Coordinates of C-alpha atoms and ligand atoms in Angstrom, one line a residue:
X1 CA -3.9 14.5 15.9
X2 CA -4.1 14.1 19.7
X3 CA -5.2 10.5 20.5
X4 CA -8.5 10.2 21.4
X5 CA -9.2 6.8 23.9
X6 CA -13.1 6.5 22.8
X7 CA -12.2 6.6 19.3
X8 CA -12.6 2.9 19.0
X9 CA -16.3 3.1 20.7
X10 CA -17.3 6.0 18.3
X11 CA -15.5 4.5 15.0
X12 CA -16.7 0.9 13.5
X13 CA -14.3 -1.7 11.6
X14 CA -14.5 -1.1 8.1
X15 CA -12.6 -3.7 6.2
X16 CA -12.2 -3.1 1.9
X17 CA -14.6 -4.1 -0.4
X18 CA -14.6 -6.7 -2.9
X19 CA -14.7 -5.6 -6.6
X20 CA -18.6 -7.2 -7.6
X21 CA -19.0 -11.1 -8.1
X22 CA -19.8 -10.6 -11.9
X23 CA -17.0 -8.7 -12.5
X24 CA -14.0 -10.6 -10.9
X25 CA -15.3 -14.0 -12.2
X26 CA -14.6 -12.8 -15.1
X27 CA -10.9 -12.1 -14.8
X28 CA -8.1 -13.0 -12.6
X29 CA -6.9 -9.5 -11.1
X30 CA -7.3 -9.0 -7.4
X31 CA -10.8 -9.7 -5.7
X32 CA -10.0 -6.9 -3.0
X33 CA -9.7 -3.3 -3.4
X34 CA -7.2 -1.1 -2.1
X35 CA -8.4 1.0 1.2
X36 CA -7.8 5.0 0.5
X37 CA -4.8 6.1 3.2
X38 CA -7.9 8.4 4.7
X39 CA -9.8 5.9 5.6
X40 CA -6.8 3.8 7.1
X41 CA -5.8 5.9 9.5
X42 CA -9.5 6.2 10.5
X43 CA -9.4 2.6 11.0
X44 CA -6.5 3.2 13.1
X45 CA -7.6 5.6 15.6
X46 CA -9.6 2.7 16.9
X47 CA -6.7 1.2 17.7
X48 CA -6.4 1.1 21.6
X49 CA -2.6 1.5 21.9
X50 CA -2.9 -1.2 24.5
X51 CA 0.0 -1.2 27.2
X52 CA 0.2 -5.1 26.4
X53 CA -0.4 -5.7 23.0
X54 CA -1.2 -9.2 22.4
X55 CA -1.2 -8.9 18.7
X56 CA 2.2 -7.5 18.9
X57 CA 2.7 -11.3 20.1
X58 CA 0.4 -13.2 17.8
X59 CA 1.8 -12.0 14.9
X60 CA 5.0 -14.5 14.3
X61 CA 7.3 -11.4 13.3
X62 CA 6.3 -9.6 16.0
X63 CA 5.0 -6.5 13.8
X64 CA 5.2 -3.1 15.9
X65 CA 1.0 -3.0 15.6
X66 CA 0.4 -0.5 17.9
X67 CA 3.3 1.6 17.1
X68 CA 2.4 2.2 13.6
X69 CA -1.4 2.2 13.8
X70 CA -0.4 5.6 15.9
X71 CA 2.2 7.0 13.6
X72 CA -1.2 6.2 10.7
X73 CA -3.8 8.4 12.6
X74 CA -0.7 11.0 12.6
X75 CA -1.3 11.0 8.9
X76 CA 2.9 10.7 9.7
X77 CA 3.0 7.0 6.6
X78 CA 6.5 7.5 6.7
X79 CA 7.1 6.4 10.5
X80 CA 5.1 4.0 10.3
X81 CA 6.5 2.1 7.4
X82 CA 9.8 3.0 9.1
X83 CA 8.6 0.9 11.6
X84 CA 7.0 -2.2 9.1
X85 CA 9.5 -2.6 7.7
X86 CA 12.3 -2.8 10.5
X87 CA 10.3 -6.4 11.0
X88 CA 8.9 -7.6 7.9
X89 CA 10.7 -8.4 4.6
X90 CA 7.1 -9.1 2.3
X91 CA 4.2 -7.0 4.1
X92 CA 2.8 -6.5 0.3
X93 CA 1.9 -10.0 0.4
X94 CA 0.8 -10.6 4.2
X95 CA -1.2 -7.4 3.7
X96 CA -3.0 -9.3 1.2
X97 CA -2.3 -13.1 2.4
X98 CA -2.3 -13.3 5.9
X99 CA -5.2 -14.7 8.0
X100 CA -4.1 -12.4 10.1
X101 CA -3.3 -14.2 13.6
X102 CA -2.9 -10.7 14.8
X103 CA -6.6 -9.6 14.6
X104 CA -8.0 -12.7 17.0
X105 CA -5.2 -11.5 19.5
X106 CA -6.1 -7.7 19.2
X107 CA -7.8 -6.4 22.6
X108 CA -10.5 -4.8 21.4
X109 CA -11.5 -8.4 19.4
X110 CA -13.0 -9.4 23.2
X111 CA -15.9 -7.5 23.0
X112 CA -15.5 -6.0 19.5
X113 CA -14.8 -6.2 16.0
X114 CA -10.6 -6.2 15.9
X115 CA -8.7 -3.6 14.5
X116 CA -8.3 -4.0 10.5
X117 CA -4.6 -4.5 10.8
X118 CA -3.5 -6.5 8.1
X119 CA -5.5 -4.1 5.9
X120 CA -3.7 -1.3 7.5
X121 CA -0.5 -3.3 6.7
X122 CA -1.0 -2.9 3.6
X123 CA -2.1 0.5 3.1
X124 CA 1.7 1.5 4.6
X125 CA 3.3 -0.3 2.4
X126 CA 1.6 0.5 -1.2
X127 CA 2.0 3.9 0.4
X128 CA 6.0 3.5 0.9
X129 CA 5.7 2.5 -2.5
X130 CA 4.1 4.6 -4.4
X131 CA 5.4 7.8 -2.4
X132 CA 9.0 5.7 -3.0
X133 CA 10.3 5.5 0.1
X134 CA 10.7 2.1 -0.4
X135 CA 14.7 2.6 -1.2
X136 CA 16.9 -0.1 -2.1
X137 CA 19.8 -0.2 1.0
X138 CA 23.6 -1.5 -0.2
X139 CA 25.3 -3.0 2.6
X140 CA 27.8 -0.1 3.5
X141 CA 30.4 -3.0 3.5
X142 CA 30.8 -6.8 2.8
X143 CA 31.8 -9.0 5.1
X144 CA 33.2 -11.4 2.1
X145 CA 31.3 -14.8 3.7
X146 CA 29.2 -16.5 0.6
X147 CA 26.1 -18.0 1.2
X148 CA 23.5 -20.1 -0.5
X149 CA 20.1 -20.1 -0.2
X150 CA 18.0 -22.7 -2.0
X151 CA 14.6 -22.0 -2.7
X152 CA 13.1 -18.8 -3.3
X153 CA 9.8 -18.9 -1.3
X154 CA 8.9 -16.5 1.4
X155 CA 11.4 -18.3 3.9
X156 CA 14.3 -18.3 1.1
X157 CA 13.7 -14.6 0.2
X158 CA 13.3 -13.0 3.8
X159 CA 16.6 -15.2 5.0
X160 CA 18.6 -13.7 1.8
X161 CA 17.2 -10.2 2.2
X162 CA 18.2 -10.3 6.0
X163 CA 21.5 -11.9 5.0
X164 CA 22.5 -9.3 2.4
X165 CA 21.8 -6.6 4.8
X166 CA 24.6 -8.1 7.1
X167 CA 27.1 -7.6 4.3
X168 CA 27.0 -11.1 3.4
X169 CA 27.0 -12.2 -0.5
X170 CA 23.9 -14.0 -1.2
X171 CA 23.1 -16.4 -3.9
X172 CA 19.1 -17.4 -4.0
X173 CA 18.9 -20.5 -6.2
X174 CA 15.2 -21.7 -7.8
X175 CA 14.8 -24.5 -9.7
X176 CA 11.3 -23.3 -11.4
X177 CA 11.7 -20.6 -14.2
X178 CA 10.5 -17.5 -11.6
X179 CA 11.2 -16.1 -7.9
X180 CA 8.6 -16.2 -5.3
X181 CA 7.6 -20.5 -4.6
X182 CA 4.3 -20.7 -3.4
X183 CA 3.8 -17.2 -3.5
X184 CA 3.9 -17.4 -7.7
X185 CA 2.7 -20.5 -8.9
X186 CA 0.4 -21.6 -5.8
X187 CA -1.3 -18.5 -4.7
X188 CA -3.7 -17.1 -7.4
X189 CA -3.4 -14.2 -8.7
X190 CA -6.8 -12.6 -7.7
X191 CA -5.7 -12.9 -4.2
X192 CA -2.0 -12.0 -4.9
X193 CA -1.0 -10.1 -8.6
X194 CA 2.4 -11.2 -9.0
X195 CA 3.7 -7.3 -9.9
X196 CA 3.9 -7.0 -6.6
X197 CA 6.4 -9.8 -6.0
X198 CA 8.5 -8.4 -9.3
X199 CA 8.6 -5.2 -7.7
X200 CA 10.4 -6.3 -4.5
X201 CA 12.3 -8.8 -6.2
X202 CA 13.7 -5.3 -8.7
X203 CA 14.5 -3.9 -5.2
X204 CA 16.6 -6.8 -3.7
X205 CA 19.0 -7.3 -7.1
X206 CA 19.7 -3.3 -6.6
X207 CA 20.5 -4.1 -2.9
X208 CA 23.1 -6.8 -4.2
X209 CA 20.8 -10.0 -3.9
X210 CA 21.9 -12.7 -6.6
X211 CA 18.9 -14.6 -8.3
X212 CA 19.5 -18.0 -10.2
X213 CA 16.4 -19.2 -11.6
X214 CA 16.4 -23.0 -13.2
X215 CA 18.3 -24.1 -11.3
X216 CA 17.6 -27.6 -9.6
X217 CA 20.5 -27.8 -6.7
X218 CA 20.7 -31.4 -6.5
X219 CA 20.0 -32.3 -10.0
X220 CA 21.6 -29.8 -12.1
X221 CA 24.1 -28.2 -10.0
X222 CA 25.5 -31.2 -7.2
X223 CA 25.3 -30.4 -3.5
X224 CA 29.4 -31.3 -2.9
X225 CA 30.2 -28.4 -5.4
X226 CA 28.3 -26.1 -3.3
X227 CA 29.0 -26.9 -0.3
X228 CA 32.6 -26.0 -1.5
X229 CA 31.7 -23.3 -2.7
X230 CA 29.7 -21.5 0.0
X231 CA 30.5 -20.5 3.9
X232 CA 27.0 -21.6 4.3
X233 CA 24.1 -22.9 2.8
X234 CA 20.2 -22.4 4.1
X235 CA 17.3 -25.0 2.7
X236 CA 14.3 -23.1 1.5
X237 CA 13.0 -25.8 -0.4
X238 CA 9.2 -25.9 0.8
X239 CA 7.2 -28.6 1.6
X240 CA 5.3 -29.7 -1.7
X241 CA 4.9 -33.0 -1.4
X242 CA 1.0 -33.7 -1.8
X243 CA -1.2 -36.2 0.6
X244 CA -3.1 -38.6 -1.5
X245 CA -6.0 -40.7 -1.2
X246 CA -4.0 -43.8 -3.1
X247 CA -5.9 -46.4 -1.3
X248 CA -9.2 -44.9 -2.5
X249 CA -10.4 -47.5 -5.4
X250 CA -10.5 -45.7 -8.9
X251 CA -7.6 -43.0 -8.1
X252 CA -6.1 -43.8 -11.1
X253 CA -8.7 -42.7 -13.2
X254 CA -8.2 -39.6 -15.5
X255 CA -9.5 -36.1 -14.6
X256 CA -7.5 -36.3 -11.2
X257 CA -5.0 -33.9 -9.6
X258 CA -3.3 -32.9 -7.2
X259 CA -4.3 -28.9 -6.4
X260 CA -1.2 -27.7 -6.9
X261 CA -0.6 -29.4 -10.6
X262 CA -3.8 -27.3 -11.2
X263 CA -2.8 -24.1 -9.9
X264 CA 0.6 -23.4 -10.9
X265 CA -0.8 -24.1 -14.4
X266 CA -3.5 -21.7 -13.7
X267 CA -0.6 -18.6 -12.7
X268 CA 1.9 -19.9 -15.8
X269 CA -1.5 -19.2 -18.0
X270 CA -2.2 -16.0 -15.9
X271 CA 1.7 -15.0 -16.2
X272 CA 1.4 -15.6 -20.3
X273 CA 3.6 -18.5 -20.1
X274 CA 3.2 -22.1 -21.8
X275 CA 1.5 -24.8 -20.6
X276 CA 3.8 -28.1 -20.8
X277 CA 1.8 -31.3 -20.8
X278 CA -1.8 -31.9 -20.3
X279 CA -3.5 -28.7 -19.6
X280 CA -6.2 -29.3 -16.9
X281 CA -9.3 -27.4 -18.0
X282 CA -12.6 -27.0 -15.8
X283 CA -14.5 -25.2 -18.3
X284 CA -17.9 -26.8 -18.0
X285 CA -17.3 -29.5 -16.0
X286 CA -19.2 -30.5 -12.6
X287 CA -16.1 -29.8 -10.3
X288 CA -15.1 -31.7 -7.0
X289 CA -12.5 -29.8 -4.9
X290 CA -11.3 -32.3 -2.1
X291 CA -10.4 -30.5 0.7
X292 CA -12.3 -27.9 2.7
X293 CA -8.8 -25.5 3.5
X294 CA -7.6 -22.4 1.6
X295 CA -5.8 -24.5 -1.1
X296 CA -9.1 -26.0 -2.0
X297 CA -10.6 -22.4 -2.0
X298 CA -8.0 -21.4 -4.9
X299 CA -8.9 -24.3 -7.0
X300 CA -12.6 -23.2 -6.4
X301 CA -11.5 -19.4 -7.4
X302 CA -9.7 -20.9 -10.5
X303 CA -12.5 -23.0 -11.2
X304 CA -15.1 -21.2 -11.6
X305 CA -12.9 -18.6 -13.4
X306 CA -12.2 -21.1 -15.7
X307 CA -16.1 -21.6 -16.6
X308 CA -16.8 -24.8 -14.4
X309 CA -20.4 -25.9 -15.1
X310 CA -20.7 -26.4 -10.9
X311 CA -18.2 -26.6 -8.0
X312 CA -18.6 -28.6 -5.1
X313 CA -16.3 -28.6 -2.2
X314 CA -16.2 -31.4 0.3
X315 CA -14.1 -32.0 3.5
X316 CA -14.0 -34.7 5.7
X317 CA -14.0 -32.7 9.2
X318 CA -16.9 -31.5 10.2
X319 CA -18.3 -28.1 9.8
X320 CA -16.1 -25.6 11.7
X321 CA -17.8 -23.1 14.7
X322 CA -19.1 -19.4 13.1
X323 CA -18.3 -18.4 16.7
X324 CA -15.4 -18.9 18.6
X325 CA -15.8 -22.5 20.7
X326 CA -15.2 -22.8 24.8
X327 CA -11.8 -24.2 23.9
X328 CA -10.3 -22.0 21.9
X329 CA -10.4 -18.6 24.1
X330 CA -9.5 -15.5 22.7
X331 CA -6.4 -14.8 22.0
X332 CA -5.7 -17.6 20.4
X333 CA -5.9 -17.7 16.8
X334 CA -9.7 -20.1 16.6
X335 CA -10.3 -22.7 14.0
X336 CA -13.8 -21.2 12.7
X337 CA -15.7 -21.6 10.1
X338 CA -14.2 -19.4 6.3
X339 CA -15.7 -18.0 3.5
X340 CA -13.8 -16.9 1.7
X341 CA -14.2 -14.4 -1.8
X342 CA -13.9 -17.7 -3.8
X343 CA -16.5 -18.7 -1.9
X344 CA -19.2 -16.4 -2.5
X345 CA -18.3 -16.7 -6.4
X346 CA -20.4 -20.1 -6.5
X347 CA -19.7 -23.0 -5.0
X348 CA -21.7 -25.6 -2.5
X349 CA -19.9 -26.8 0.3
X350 CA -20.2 -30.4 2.2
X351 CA -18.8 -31.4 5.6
X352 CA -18.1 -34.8 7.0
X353 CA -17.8 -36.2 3.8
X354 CA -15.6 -39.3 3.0
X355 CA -14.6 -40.2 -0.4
X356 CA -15.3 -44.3 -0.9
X357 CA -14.3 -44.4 -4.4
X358 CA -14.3 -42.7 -8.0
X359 CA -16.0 -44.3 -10.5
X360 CA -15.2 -43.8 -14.6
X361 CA -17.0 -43.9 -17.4
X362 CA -15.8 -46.1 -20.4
X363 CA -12.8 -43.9 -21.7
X364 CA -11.6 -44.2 -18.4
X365 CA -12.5 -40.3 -17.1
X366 CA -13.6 -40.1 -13.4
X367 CA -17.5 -39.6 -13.6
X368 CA -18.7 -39.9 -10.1
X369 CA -17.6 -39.9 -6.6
X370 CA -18.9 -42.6 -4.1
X371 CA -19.5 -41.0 -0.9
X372 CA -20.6 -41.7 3.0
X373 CA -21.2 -38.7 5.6
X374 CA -19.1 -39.4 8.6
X375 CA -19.9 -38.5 12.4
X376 CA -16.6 -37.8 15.1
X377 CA -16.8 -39.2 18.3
X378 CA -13.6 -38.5 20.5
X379 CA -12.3 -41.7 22.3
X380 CA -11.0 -42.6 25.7
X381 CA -7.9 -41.2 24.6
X382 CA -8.7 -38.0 23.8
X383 CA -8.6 -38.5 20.0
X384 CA -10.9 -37.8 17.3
X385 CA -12.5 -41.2 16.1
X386 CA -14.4 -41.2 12.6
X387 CA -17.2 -43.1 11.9
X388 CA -18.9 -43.6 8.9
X389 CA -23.2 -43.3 9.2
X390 CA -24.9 -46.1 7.9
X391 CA -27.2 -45.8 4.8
X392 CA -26.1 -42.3 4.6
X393 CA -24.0 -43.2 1.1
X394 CA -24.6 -40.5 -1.7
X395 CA -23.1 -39.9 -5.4
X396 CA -21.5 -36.8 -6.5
X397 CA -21.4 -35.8 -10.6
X398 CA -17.8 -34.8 -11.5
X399 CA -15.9 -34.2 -14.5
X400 CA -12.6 -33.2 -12.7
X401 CA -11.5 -33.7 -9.0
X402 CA -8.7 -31.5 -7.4
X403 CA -7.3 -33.1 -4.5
X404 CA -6.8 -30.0 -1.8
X405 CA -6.3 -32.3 1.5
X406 CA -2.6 -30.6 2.5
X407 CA 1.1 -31.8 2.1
X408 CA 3.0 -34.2 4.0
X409 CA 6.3 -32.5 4.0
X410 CA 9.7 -31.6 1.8
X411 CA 9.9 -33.5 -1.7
X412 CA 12.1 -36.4 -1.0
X413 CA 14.5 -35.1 -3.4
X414 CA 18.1 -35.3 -4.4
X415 CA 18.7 -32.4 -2.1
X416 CA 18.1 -33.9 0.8
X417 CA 19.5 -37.3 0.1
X418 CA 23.0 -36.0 -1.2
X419 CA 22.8 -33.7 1.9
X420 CA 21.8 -36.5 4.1
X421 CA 20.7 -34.3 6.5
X422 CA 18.2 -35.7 9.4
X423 CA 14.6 -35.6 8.9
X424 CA 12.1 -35.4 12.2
X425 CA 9.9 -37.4 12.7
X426 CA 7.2 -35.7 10.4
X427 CA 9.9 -35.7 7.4
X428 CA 10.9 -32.2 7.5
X429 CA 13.9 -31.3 7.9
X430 CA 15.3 -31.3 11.5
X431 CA 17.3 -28.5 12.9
X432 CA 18.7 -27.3 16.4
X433 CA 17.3 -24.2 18.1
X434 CA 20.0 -22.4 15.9
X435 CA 18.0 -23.9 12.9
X436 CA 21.4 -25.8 12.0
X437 CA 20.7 -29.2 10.4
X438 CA 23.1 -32.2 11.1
X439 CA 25.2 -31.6 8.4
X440 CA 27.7 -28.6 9.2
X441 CA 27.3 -25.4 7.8
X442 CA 24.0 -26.2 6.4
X443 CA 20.6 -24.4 7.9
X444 CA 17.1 -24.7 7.3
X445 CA 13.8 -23.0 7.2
X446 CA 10.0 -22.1 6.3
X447 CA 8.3 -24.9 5.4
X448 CA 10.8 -27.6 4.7
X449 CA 11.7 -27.2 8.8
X450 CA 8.2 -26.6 9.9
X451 CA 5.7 -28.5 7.3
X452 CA 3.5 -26.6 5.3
X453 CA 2.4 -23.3 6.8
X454 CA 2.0 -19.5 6.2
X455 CA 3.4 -16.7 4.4
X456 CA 4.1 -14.7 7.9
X457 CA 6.0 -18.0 9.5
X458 CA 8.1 -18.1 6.5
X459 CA 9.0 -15.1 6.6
X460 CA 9.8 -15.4 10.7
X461 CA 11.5 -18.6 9.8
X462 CA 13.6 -17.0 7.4
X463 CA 14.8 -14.3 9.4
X464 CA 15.7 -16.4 12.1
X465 CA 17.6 -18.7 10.1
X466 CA 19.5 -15.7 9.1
X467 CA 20.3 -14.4 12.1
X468 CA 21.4 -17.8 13.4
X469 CA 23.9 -18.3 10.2
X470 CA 25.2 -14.5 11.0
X471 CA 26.4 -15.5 14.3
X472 CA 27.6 -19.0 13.1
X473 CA 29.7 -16.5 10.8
X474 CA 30.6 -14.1 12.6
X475 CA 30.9 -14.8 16.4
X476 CA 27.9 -12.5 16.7
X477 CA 24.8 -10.8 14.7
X478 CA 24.1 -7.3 13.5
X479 CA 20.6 -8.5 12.9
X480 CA 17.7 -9.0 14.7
X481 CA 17.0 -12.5 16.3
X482 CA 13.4 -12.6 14.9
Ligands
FAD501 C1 -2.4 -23.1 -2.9 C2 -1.8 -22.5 -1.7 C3 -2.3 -21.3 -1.2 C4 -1.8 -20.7 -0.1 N1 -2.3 -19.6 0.4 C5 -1.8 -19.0 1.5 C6 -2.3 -17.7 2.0 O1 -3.3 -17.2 1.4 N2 -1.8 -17.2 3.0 C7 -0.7 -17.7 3.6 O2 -0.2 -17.1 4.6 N3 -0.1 -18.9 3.2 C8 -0.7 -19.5 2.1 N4 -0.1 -20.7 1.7 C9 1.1 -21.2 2.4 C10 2.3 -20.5 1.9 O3 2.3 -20.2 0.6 C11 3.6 -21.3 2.3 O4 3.5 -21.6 3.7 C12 4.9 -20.5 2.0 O5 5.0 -20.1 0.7 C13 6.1 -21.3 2.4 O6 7.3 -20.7 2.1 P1 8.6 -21.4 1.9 O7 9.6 -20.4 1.4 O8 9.0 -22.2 3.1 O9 8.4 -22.5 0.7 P2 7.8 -22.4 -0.8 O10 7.0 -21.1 -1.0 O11 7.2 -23.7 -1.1 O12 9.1 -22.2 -1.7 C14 10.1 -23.2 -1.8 C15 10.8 -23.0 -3.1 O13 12.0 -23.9 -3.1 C16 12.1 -24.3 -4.4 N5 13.0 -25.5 -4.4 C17 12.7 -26.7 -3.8 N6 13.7 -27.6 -4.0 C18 14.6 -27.0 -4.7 C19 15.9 -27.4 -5.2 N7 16.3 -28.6 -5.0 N8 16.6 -26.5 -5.9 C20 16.1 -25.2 -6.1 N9 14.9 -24.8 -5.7 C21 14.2 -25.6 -5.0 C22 10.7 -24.6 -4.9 O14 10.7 -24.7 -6.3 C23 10.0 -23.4 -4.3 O15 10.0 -22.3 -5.3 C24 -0.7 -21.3 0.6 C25 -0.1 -22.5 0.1 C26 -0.7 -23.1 -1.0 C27 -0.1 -24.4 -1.5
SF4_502 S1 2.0 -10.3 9.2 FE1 0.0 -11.2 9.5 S2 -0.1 -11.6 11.8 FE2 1.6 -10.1 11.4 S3 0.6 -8.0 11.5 FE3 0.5 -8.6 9.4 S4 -1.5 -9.5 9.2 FE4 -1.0 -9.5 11.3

């Protein structure tokens, strides 16, 4: 189809609807439906094929957006996901994960509603799917270097994937029972079904990818025995460990968690699996979800799936811009307001709110949180100051509080302290610009190098760390640096 310039003035964004709230409450299979490939490549006429495309650049792979948004309104799927996938290992799950830091860079986002890329990311892929071009590729030859890559989150997988393609022998080791990290026991399921994770993961083991679930490198299987072993080890290992609110009086109370003790027992319940332990049930409760981000937005999802009687989310920032602010000029990904699906499935939502303390009721069962509303006031300094408003306390009914206020960094675990590698200042893992840790021969990458993050930068991350250890290898690299 010739290209038509005004196409994005004639044609509006359409973005894919939502199965109905009363529906997907009551199950826990995707919330978004799948855009018809017609309709995609509609979407990506409006594409403006923009000499310098700045979502080319926000997007931290560096996905070939223009390129294949006019190889889509060709109808010509097959070029485009020639092109997807020459940069992206997992565009199944940033076409269904990513905030997309592409769209607030896309040009016609200035005066316009962006380009519905990561929706037309996806349509490429499930289309390479189903159409099975999606072929697994055998090294044509090994180079006979071993390499170990622990953890098997997005960072882990896209480094092995990357590595195997150089001809190098990989060996992805996980100490939880399945592939994936984050992406299959932290992201739910209605946002991310997990088949689509299997299916990639069937497509790597052709390719020559070695998986070794359970096993807990450190604990189980001792870091000098692989470091033997190996030419080269990456750390993949996440950063998991939760922030707290230990100093707030009555934490120890039952009916307390940490988000992510909630929803990886959510996905082992979704997944069929057994609950070990205590199983944390909502199921008519008053629900508090500390923590306005998208971790908090899961447990709210999961909440309310799980028959909460009422959830309420609170964050201690204040309410985020619906527009972008003075400071944060296009095209820079903004910090604006989200609602997200979750969202509109029920649940009431509090800004500057500080938890004071958690009161219990006699069998020692959190009952009620004591709260203040807090105003920001930013200092000489430039920094943010809170302050708490007088007489503004309040009481909030709950039955079960998920903590949701982020992660401060890698587990401290026997990994890193029989490594005795060199942590930053922030406790991840340090590197060099070669993502090379100070121990030799061992790399790191995603978000045990960079602190919690995104699916898309673990994926960059992971790539990178792979084509750093290919030239620590090899003198050089076959692959590309990003
Ligand atoms: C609830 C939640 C929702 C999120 N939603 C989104 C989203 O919608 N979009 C988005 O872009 N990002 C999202 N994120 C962030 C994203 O999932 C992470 O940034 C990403 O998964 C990080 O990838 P990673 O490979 O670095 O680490 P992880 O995914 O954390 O994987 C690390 C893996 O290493 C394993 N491991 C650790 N230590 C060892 C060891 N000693 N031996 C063997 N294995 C080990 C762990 O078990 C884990 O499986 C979300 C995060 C959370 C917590
Ligand atoms: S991976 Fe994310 S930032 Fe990159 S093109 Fe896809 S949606 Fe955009």
């Amino acid at each position: 189809m010739a290209k038509d310039p005004k196409a994005f003035l004639k044609i509006s964004r359409k973005d894919s609807p939502y199965r109905p709230v009363e529906e997907r409450i009551k199950d826990y299979k995707e919330v978004a439906v799948l855009k018809g490939i017609a309709e995609t490549e509609q979407q990506a006429r409006r594409c403006m094929d923009c000499g310098t495309p700045f979502c080319h650049w926000a997007c931290p792979i560096g996905n070939y957006i223009p390129e294949w948004n006019d190889f889509l309104k060709d109808s010509n799927e097959a070029e485009a996901f020639v092109l997807l996938n020459a940069t992206n290992n997992l565009p199944e799950v940033t076409g269904r994960v990513c905030p997309a830091l592409c769209e607030s860079g896309c040009v016609l986002g200035v005066n316009d509603d962006p380009v519905t890329i990561r929706e037309n990311e996806l349509s490429i892929i499930e289309y390479a799917f189903e159409k099975g071009l999606v072929k697994p590729q055998k090294p044509k030859k090994r180079t006979g270097k071993k390499i170990a890559v622990i953890g098997s989150g997005p960072a882990g997988l896209a480094c092995a994937a990357q590595l195997n393609k150089a001809g190098h022998s990989v060996v992805v080791y996980e100490r939880d029972d399945e592939i994936g990290g984050l992406i299959r026991y932290g992201i739910p399921d209605f946002k991310l079904k997990k088949g689509v994770l299997d299916r990639r993961i069937e497509v790597w083991k052709k390719e020559g990818i070695k998986f070794e679930t359970e096993h807990n490198i450190g604990e189980d299987v001792k870091v000098e025995g692989l470091l033997k072993k190996f030419d080269a080890i990456v750390l993949a290992g996440g950063a998991k460990q939760p922030r707290d609110l230990s100093s707030t009086p009555g934490r120890g109370l039952k009916g307390i968690y940490f988000a992510m003790e909630y929803l990886s027992q959510r996905n082992r319940e979704v997944a069929g699996k057994e609950i070990t332990g205590e199983k944390i049930d909502a199921k008519g409760r008053d629900v508090v979800v500390i923590g306005g981000g998208d971790t908090g937005s899961d447990c709210v999802g999961s909440a309310n799936r799980q028959g909460a009687r009422q959830v309420i989310q609170i964050e201690v920032l204040p309410k985020p811009p619906q527009e972008r602010p003075e400071d944060q000029p296009w095209p820079v990904y903004p910090r604006l307001l989200k609602t997200t699906s979750s969202h509109k499935e029920g649940c009431e939502r509090m800004w500057s709110v500080l938890t004071k303390e958690f009161v219990g009721d006699d069998a020692g069962r959190v009952k009620v949180l004591r709260c203040v509303k807090v105003e920001w006031e930013k200092g000489p300094d430039g920094r943010w100051n809170m302050k708490e408003i007088a007489g503004s306390e309040f009481e909030i009914k709950a039955g079960l509080v998920l903590l949701a206020i982020g992660f401060i960094g890698p587990e401290k675990s026997r990994l890193l302290n029989d490594l005795n590698v060199k942590l930053d200042s922030r406790g991840n893992v340090e590197t060099d610009e070669n993502y090379q840790t100070s121990v030799e021969k061992v790399f790191a990458a995603g978000d045990m190098r960079r602190g919690q993050s995104l699916v898309v930068w673990a994926i960059s991350e992971g790539r990178r760390a792979a084509y750093a250890v290919d030239r620590y290898l090899m003198g050089e690299s076959v692959l590309p640096k990003i």
